[in-house]
Coordinates of C-alpha atoms in Angstrom, one line a residue:
M8 CA 9.6 1.4 -12.9
L9 CA 6.3 2.8 -11.6
K10 CA 3.6 3.1 -14.2
N11 CA -0.1 3.9 -13.5
G12 CA 0.4 3.1 -9.8
T13 CA 1.9 -0.4 -10.6
L14 CA 5.5 -1.3 -9.8
I15 CA 6.8 -4.3 -11.8
L16 CA 9.9 -5.9 -10.4
N17 CA 12.3 -8.5 -11.7
E18 CA 15.7 -9.9 -10.8
A19 CA 17.4 -7.0 -12.7
N20 CA 15.6 -4.1 -11.0
I21 CA 14.4 -5.2 -7.6
K22 CA 17.5 -3.9 -5.8
S23 CA 17.4 -0.5 -7.5
I24 CA 13.8 0.6 -6.7
S25 CA 13.7 3.9 -4.9
N26 CA 11.8 4.5 -1.6
E27 CA 9.7 7.1 -3.4
E28 CA 8.6 4.6 -6.0
K29 CA 7.7 2.0 -3.4
K30 CA 5.8 4.6 -1.3
S31 CA 3.8 5.7 -4.4
A32 CA 2.9 2.2 -5.6
K33 CA -0.6 0.9 -5.3
R34 CA 0.2 -2.5 -6.8
I35 CA 3.5 -4.4 -6.9
I36 CA 4.1 -7.3 -9.2
V37 CA 7.2 -9.4 -8.6
E38 CA 7.9 -11.3 -11.8
E39 CA 8.8 -15.0 -12.0
G40 CA 12.5 -15.7 -11.4
V41 CA 12.8 -13.7 -8.1
R42 CA 13.5 -16.2 -5.3
V43 CA 14.0 -14.1 -2.2
L44 CA 12.8 -10.7 -1.0
D45 CA 15.0 -8.8 1.5
R46 CA 14.1 -7.8 5.1
W47 CA 11.8 -4.7 5.1
Q48 CA 11.7 -4.8 1.2
F49 CA 8.2 -3.4 1.0
A50 CA 7.7 -2.1 4.6
Y51 CA 6.0 1.3 5.1
C52 CA 4.3 1.5 1.7
P53 CA 1.2 3.5 2.6
N54 CA -0.6 3.3 -0.8
L55 CA 0.0 -0.4 -1.4
T56 CA -3.2 -2.4 -1.8
K57 CA -2.1 -5.5 -3.7
I58 CA 1.1 -7.6 -4.2
V59 CA 1.5 -10.4 -6.7
L60 CA 4.3 -12.8 -5.9
P61 CA 5.9 -15.3 -8.3
Q62 CA 5.7 -19.0 -7.8
T63 CA 9.6 -19.0 -7.8
L64 CA 9.6 -17.1 -4.5
I65 CA 10.9 -19.4 -1.7
G66 CA 11.4 -16.8 1.1
F67 CA 11.2 -13.3 2.3
G68 CA 12.8 -11.5 5.2
S69 CA 11.4 -10.4 8.5
G70 CA 9.3 -7.2 8.3
C71 CA 9.0 -7.5 4.5
F72 CA 5.5 -6.1 4.4
T73 CA 5.3 -4.4 7.8
N74 CA 3.1 -1.3 8.1
C75 CA 1.5 -1.6 4.7
H76 CA -1.8 -0.4 6.2
N77 CA -3.8 -0.5 3.0
L78 CA -2.6 -3.9 1.8
R79 CA -5.7 -6.1 1.1
H80 CA -4.5 -8.8 -1.3
I81 CA -1.4 -10.9 -1.5
N82 CA -0.9 -14.4 -3.0
L83 CA 1.6 -16.6 -1.2
P84 CA 3.5 -19.1 -3.5
V85 CA 3.2 -22.8 -2.9
G86 CA 7.0 -23.1 -2.4
L87 CA 7.2 -20.6 0.4
K88 CA 8.6 -22.4 3.4
V89 CA 8.3 -20.0 6.3
I90 CA 6.5 -16.7 7.0
P91 CA 8.9 -14.7 9.1
V92 CA 8.3 -12.8 12.3
L93 CA 6.7 -9.4 11.7
A94 CA 6.3 -10.1 8.0
F95 CA 2.8 -8.6 8.0
A96 CA 2.8 -6.6 11.2
E97 CA 0.4 -3.7 11.2
C98 CA -1.2 -4.7 7.9
S99 CA -4.5 -3.9 9.3
S100 CA -6.5 -4.1 6.0
L101 CA -5.3 -7.6 5.2
P102 CA -8.2 -9.9 6.0
D103 CA -6.2 -13.2 6.0
I104 CA -3.1 -14.8 4.6

C-alpha cells in the first residue's frame, strides 16, 4: 500500500503491488523476511529516490532496478551473494553501490 509516497512491502503483498503504485512511489521499504526480488521488480519507477532492503534478502533478478533515474540511495544486505547483470542499468542518480 502506498502512503505518503512510501511503499512498504512484505512477503504477503510484494507480488500484488500495482505498476501504478510502483511508479508513484518515492521510497520503497522491503520488510524483513523477504528473501528474493523478481526480475524487473522495481524497473522503470521514475519517482523512486530510496530503497530500503532487508537483511534477509539473498538475491534479486536481472534488471530489478533498471531505469530508476532518480534512485539515489539503496542499502545492500550483507547476505547478498551476487548483483545481477543490468540490476542498476540507467540508474544515473545513484552515486555508488
